CSV table of C-alpha atoms and ligand atoms in Angstrom, one decimal:
chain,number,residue,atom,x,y,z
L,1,UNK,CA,99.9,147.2,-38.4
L,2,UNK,CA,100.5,149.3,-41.3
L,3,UNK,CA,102.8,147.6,-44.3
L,4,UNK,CA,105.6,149.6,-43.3
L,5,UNK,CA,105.4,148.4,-39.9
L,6,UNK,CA,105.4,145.2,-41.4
L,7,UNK,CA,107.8,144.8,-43.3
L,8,UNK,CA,109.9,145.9,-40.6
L,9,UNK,CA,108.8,143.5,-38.1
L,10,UNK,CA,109.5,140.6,-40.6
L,11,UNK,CA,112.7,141.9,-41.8
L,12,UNK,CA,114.1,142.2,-37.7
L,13,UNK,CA,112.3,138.6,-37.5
L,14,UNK,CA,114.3,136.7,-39.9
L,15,UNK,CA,118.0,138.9,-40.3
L,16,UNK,CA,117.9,140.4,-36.3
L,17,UNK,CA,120.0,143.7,-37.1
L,18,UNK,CA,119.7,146.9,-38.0
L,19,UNK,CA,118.1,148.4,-41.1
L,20,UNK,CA,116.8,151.0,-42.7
L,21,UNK,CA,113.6,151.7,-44.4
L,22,UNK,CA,113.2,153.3,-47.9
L,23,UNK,CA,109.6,154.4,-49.2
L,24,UNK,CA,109.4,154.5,-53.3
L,25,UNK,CA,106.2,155.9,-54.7
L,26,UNK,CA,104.5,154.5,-57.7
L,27,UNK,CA,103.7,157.5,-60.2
L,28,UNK,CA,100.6,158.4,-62.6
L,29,UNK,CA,101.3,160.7,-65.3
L,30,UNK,CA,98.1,163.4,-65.7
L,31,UNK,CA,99.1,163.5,-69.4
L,32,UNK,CA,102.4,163.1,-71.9
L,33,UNK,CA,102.4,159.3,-72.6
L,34,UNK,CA,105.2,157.8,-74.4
L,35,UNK,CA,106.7,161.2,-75.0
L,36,UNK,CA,109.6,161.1,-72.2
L,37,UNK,CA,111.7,158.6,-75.0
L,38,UNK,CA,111.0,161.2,-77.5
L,39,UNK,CA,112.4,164.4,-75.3
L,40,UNK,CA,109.1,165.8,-74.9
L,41,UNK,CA,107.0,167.5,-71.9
L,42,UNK,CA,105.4,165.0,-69.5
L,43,UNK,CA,103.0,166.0,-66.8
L,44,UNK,CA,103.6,162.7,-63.8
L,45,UNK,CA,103.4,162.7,-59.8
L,46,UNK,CA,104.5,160.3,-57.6
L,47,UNK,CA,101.2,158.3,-56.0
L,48,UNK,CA,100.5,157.7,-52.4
L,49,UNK,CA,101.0,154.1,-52.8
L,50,UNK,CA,104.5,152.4,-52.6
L,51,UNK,CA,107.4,149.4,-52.4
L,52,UNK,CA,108.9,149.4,-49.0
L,53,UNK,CA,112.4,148.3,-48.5
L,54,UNK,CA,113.9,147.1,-45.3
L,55,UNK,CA,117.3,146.8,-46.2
L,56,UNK,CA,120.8,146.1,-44.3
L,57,UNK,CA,124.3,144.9,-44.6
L,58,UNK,CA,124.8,141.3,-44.6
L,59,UNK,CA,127.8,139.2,-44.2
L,60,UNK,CA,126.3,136.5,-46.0
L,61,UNK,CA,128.4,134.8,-49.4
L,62,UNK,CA,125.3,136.0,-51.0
L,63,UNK,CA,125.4,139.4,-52.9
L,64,UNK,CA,121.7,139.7,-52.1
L,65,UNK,CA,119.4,138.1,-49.8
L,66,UNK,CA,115.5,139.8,-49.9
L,67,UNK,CA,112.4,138.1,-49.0
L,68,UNK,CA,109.6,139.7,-50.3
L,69,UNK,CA,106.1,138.8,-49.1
L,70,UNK,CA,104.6,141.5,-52.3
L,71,UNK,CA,106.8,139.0,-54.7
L,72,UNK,CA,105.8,136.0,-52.9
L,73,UNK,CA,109.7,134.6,-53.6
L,74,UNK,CA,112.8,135.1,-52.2
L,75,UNK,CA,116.1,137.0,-54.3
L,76,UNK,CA,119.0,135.2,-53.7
L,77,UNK,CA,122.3,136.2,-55.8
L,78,UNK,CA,125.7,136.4,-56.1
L,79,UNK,CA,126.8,138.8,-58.8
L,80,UNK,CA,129.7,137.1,-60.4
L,81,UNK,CA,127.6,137.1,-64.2
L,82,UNK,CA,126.0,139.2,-66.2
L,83,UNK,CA,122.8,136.6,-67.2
L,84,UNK,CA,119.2,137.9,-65.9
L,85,UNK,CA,117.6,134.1,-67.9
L,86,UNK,CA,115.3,132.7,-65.7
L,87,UNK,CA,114.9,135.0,-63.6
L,88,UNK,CA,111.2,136.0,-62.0
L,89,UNK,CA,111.2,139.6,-63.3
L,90,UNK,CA,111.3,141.5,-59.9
L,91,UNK,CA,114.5,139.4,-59.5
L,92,UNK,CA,115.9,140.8,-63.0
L,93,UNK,CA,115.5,144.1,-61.8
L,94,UNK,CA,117.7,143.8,-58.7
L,95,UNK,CA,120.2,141.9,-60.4
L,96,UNK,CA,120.2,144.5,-63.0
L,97,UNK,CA,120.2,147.4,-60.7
L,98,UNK,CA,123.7,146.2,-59.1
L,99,UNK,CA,125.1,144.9,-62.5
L,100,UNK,CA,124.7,148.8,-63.5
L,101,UNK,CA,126.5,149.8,-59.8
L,102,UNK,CA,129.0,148.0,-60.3
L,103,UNK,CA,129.8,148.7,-63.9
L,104,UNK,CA,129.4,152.5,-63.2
L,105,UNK,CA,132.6,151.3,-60.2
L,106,UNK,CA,130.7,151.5,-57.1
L,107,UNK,CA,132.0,149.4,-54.8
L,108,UNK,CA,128.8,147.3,-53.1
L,109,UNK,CA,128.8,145.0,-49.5
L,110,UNK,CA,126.3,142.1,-49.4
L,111,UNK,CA,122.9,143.5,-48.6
L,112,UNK,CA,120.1,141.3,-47.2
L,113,UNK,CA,116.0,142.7,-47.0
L,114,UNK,CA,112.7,142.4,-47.2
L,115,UNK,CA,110.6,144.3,-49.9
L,116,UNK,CA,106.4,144.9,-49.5
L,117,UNK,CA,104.4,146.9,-51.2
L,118,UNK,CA,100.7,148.2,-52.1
L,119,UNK,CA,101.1,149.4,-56.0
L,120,UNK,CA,99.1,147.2,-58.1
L,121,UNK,CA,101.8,145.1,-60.5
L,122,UNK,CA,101.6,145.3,-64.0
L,123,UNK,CA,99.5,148.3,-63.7
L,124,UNK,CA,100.8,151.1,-65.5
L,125,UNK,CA,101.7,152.8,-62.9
L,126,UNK,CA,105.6,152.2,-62.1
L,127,UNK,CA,105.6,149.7,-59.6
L,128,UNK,CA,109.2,148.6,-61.6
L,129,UNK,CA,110.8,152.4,-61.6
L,130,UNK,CA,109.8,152.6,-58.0
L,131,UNK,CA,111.4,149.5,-57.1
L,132,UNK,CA,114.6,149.8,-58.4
L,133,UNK,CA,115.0,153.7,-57.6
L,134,UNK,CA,114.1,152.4,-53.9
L,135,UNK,CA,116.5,149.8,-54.4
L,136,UNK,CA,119.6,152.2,-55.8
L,137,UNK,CA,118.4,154.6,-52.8
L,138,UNK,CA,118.7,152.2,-50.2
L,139,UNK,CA,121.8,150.7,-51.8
L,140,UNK,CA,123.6,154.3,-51.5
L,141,UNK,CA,122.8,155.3,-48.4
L,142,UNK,CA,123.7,152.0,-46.7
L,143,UNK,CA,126.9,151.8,-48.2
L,144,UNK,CA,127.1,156.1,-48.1
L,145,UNK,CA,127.3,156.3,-51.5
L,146,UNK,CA,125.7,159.3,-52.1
L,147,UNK,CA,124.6,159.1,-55.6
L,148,UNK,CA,122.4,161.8,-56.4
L,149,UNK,CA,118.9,161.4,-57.2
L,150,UNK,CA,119.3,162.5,-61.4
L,151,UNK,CA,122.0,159.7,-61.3
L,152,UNK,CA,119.7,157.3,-59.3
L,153,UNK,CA,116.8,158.4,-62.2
L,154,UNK,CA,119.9,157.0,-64.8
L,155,UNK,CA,121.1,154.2,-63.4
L,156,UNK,CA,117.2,153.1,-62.5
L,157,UNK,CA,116.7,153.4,-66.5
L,158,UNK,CA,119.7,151.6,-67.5
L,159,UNK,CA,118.4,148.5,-65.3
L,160,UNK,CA,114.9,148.6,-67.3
L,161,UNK,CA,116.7,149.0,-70.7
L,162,UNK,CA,119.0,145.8,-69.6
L,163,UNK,CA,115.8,143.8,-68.6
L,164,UNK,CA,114.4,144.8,-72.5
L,165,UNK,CA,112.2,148.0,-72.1
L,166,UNK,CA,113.4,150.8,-73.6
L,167,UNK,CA,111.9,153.3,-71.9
L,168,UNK,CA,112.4,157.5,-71.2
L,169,UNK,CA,113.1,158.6,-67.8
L,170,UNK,CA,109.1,160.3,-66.7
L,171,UNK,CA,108.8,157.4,-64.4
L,172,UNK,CA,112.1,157.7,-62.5
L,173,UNK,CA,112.0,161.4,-62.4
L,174,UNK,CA,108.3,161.4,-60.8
L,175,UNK,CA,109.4,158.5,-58.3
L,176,UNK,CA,112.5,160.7,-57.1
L,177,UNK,CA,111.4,163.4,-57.4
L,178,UNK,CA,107.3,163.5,-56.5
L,179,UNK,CA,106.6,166.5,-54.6
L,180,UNK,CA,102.6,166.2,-52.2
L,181,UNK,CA,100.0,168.5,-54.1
L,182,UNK,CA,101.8,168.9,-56.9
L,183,UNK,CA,102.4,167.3,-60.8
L,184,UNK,CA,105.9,167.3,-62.3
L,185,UNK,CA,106.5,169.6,-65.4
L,186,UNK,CA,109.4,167.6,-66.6
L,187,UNK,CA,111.2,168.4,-70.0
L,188,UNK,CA,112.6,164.9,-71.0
L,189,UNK,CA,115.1,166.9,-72.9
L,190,UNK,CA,117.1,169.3,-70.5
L,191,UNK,CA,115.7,167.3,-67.3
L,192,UNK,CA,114.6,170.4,-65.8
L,193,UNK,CA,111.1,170.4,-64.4
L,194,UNK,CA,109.2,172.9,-62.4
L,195,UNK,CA,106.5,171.2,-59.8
L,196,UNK,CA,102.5,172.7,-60.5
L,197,UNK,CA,100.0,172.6,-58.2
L,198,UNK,CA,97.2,169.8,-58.8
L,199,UNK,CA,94.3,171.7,-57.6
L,200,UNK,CA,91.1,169.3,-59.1
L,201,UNK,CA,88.4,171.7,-57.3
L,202,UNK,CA,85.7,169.8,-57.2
L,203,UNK,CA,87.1,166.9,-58.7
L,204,UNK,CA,88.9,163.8,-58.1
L,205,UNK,CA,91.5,161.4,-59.3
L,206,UNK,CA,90.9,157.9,-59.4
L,207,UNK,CA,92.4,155.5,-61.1
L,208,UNK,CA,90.9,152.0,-62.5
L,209,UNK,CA,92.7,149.3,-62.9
L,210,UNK,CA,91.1,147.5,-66.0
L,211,UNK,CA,93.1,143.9,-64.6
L,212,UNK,CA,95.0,143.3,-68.1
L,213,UNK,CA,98.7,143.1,-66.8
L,214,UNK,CA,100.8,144.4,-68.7
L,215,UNK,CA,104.4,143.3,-69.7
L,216,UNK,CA,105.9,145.9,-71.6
L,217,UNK,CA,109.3,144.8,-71.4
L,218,UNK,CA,108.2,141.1,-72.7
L,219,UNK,CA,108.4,142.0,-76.4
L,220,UNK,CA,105.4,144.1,-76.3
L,221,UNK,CA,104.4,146.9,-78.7
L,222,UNK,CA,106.1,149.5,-76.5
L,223,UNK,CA,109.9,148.9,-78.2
L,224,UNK,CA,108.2,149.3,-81.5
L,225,UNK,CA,106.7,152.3,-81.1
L,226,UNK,CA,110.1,153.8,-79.8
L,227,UNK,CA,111.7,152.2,-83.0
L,228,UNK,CA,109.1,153.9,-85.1
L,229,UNK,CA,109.7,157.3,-83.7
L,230,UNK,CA,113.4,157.0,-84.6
L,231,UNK,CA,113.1,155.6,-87.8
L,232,UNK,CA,111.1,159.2,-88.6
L,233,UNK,CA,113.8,161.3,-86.8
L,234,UNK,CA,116.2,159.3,-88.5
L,235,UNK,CA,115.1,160.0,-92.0
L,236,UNK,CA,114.6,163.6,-91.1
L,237,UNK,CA,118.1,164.0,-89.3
L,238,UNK,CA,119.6,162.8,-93.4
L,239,UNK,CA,118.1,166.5,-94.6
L,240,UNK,CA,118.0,168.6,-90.9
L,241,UNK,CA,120.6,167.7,-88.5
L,242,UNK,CA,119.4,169.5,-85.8
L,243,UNK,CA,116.8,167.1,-85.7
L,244,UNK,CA,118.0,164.7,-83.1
L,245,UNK,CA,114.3,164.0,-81.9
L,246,UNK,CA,110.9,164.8,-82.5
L,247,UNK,CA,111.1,167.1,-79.6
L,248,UNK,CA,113.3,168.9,-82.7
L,249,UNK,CA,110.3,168.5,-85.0
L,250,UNK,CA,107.4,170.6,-85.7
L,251,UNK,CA,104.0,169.8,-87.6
L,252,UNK,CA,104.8,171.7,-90.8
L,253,UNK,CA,108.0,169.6,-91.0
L,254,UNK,CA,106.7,166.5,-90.0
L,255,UNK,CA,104.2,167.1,-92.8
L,256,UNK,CA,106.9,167.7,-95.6
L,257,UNK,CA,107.8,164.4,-94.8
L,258,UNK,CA,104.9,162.2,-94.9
L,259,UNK,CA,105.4,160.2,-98.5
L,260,UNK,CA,109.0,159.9,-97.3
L,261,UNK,CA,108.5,157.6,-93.9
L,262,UNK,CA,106.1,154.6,-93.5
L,263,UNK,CA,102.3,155.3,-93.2
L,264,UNK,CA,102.2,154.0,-89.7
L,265,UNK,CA,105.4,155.5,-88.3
L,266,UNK,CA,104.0,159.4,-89.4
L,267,UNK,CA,101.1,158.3,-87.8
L,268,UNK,CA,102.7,157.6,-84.3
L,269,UNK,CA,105.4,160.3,-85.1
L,270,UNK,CA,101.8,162.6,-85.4
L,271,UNK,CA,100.6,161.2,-82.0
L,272,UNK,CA,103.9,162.4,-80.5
L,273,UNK,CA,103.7,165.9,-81.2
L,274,UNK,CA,100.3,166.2,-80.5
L,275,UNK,CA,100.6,164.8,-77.1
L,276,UNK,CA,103.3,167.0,-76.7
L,277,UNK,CA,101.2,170.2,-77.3
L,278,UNK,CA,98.5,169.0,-75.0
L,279,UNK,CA,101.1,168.4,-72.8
L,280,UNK,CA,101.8,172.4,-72.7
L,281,UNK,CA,98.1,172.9,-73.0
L,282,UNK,CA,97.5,171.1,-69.5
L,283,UNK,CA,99.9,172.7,-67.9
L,284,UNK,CA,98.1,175.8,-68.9
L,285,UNK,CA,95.1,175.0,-68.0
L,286,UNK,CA,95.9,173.8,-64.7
L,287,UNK,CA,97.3,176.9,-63.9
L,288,UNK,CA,94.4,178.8,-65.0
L,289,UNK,CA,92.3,176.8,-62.9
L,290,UNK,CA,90.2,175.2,-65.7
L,291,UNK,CA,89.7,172.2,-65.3
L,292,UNK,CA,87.2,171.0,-67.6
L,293,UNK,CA,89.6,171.4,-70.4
L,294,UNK,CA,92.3,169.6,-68.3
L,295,UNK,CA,89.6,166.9,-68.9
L,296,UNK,CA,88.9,167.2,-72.2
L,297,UNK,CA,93.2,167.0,-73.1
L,298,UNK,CA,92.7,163.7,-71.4
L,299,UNK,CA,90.1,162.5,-73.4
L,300,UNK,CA,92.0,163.8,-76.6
L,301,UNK,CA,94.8,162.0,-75.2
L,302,UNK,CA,93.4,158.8,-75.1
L,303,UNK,CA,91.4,158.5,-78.5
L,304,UNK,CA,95.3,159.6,-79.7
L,305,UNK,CA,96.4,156.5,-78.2
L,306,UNK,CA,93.8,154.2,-79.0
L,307,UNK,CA,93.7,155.3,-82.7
L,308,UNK,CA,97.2,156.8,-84.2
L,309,UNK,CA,99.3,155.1,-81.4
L,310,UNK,CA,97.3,152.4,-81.0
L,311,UNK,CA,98.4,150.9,-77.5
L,312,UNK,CA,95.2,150.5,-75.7
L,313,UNK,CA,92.9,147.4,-75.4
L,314,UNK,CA,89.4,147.2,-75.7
L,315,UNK,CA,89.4,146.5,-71.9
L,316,UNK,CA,91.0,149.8,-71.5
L,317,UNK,CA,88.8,151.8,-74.0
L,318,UNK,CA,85.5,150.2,-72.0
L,319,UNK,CA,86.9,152.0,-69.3
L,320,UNK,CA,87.3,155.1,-70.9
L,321,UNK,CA,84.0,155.0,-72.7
L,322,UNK,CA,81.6,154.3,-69.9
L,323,UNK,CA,82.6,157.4,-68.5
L,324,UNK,CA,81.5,159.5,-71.4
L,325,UNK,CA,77.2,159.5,-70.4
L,326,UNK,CA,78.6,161.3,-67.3
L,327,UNK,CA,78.7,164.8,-66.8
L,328,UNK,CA,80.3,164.5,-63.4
L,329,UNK,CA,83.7,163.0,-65.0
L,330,UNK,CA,85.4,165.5,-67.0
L,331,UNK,CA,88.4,163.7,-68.3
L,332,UNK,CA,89.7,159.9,-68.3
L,333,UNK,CA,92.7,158.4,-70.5
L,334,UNK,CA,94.9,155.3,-70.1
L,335,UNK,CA,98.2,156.3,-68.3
L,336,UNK,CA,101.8,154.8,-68.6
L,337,UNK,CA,103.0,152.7,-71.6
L,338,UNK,CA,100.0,151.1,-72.5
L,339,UNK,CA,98.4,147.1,-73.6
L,340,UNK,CA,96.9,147.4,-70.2
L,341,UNK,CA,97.3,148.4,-66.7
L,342,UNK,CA,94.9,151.3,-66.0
L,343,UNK,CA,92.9,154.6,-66.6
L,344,UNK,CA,92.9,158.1,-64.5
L,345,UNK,CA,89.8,159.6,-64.2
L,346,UNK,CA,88.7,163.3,-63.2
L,347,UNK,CA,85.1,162.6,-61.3
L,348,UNK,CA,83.0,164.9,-59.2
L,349,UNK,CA,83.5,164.0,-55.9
L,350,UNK,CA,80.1,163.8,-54.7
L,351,UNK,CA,79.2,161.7,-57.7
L,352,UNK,CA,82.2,159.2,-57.4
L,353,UNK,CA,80.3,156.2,-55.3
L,354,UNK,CA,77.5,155.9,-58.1
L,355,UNK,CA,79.9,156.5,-61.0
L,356,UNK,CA,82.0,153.9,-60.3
L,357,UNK,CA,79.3,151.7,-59.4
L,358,UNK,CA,77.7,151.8,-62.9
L,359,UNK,CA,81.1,151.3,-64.0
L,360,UNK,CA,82.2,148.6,-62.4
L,361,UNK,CA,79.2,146.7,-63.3
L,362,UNK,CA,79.2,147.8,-67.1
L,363,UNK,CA,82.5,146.1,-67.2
L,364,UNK,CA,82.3,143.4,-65.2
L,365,UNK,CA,79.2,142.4,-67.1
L,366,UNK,CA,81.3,142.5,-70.8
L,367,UNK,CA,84.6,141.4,-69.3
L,368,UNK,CA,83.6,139.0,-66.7
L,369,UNK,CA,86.2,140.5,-64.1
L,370,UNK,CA,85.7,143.5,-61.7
L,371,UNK,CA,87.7,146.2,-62.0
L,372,UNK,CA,89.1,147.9,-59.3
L,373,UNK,CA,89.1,151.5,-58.4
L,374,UNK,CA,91.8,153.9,-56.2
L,375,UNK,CA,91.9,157.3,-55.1
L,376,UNK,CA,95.0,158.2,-55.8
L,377,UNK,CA,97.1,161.8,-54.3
L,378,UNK,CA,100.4,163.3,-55.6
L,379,UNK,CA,103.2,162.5,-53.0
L,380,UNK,CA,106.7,162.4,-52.0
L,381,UNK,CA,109.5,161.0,-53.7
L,382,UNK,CA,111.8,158.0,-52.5
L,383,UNK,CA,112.7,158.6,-48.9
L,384,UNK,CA,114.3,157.2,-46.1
L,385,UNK,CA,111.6,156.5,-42.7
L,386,UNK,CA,113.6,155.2,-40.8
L,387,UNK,CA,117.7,154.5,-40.2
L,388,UNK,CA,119.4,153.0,-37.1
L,389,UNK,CA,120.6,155.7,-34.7
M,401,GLA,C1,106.4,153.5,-69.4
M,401,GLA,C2,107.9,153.9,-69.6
M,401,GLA,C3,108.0,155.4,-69.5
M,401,GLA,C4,107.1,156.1,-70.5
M,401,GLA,C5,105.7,155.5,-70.4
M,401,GLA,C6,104.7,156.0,-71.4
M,401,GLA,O1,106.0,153.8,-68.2
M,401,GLA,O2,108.7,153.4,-68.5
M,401,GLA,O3,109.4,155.8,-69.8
M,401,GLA,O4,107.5,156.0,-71.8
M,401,GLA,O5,105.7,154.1,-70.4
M,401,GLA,O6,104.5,157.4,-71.3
């Protein structure tokens, strides 16, 4: 049985009624990290690996009622109070999900479910986004709500800002909207994107997953370096205000400022504008076809975020490293927000067994913990597979 299958088995096991089934996509982002808060260019796709939802309408006293064998819990709620304390965090997010809703005055029956899934958690690669944008989905269409999916991307970001990450909206936007084949050109500032063909040639993606969890919402680094960014837009706005972001900001202004902001926020504010150029640079190449320099922007990418915006590990930057002796991998960076999680790589095909081998032993022999490897393809975004007749 596949986990979709699954999940739908259990869910008619335990509730006996009808449902439907959602299918929300984790994301990678080829390259454009921590740019989305700062109105930049991002470069994600949805991932062929997912959260499932079996959802249906309940008559339960319960708000929500969802077993979830990926969570290894069970969400029970009423929503009569605002507080997310103590909650296990997959349970903050649907509480938070239909605490925004309901303040945006959508009117919400009980819902009861089950909830499976096969994106690594904690991995950098959106497991949260695509829960709760499968969550609002399913929510919608069950009580036929029909929220669009750019007010779905919204309300999926308000829920991670109430559970304490302050993040952009790349993740949502590549969830909803992931096309197969294809990256998301997404300018965080208009929300217009236009979908490019991820033609590798002879190469693949895979992603490693370095084991480091990450928590970004936990009082990481992550808030900080949003903070930092504004602070800088902040003190520029006082002399330019058409600066509203450092999407507004270009490197000879950024310069005439850098004895008036702190050392460390002109360094991340520098980071930011660079990975926004190679942001447009990738796209370039990509649709040029060449794809060794696609490779070498991720490299750049990565040593950006490692030094100037300094959000990798040393876990993360073995990863990165021990693919440099190799000719057959052209690019590798850490994707998503960072202190963790997991690396994209650009390998030969043909030479992907042995790399990876090497690899994996390199770092299981400093870190004392395997890694683990995926080949990952750009897919749809959150659907519906299946709805009673
Ligand atoms: C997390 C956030 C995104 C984005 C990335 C970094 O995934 O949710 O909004 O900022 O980090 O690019």
């Amino acid at each position: 049985m596949t986990i979709l299958q699954q999940i739908a088995y259990r869910y008619y096991q335990q509730f006996k009624q009808q449902y439907i089934l959602v299918k929300a996509p984790g994301r990678f982002n080829l390259i454009g990290e921590h740019v989305d808060y700062n109105l930049g260019l991002v470069l994600p796709a949805a991932i062929d690996k997912h959260i499932y939802l079996a959802l249906g309408k309940s008559n339960d006293t319960n708000l929500v009622e969802i077993f979830s064998p990926y969570f290894n819990q069970t969400a029970r709620f009423t929503c009569d109070n605002d507080s997310l304390e103590g909650l296990p965090s997959w349970i903050k997010y649907l509480k938070a999900t239909i605490i925004e809703l309901k303040a945006r005055g959508y009117a919400l029956e009980a819902v009861n479910g089950a909830i499976d899934g096969d994106i690594p958690l904690g991995a950098g690669l959106s497991s949260s986004a695509a829960l709760c944008c499968g969550f609002i989905y399913g929510i919608s269409y069950l009580n036929q709500l029909k929220i669009p999916r750019n007010e779905i991307a919204v309300i999926a970001q308000a829920t991670e800002h109430r559970v304490g990450l302050n993040c952009g909206l790349m993740d949502q936007y590549a969830v909803l909207y992931g096309k197969a084949g294809h990256v998301i050109g997404l300018d965080c500032r208009s929300l217009n994107f236009r979908y490019i063909p991820l033609n590798l040639q002879e190469y693949s993606i895979v992603v490693a997953n370095s084991k480091i969890k990450h928590e970004l919402a936990a009082g990481s680094g992550y808030n900080e370096r949003r903070a930092a960014c504004e602070r800088v837009v902040e003190t520029i706005n006082r002399n330019h205000a058409e600066v509203n972001s450092l999407r507004d900001v270009d490197f000879h202004t950024l310069r005439s400022y850098k004895d008036k902001v702190d050392a460390i926020d002109y360094k991340r504010a520098n980071y930011v504008l660079e990975e926004n150029q190679r942001v447009i640079q990738t796209m370039k190449a990509l649709e040029d076809g060449r794809i060794a320099s696609v490779g070498q922007y991720l490299y750049q990418s990565h040593y950006g975020m490692k030094l100037d915006y300094e959000i990798t590990v040393p876990e993360i930057d073995l990863l990165v490293d021990l693919t440099k002796p190799f000719k057959e991998v052209i690019g590798s960076r850490m994707v998503g927000g960072g202190f963790g999680g997991c690396t994209i790589n650009l390998i030969e095909t043909a030479a992907k067994a042995q790399v990876l081998e090497h690899i994996a032993q390199e770092y299981e022999n400093q870190f004392h913990v395997a890694p683990e490897f995926y080949d990952i393809q750009p897919d749809e975004g959150v659907h519906l597979v299946h709805a009673p007749a």
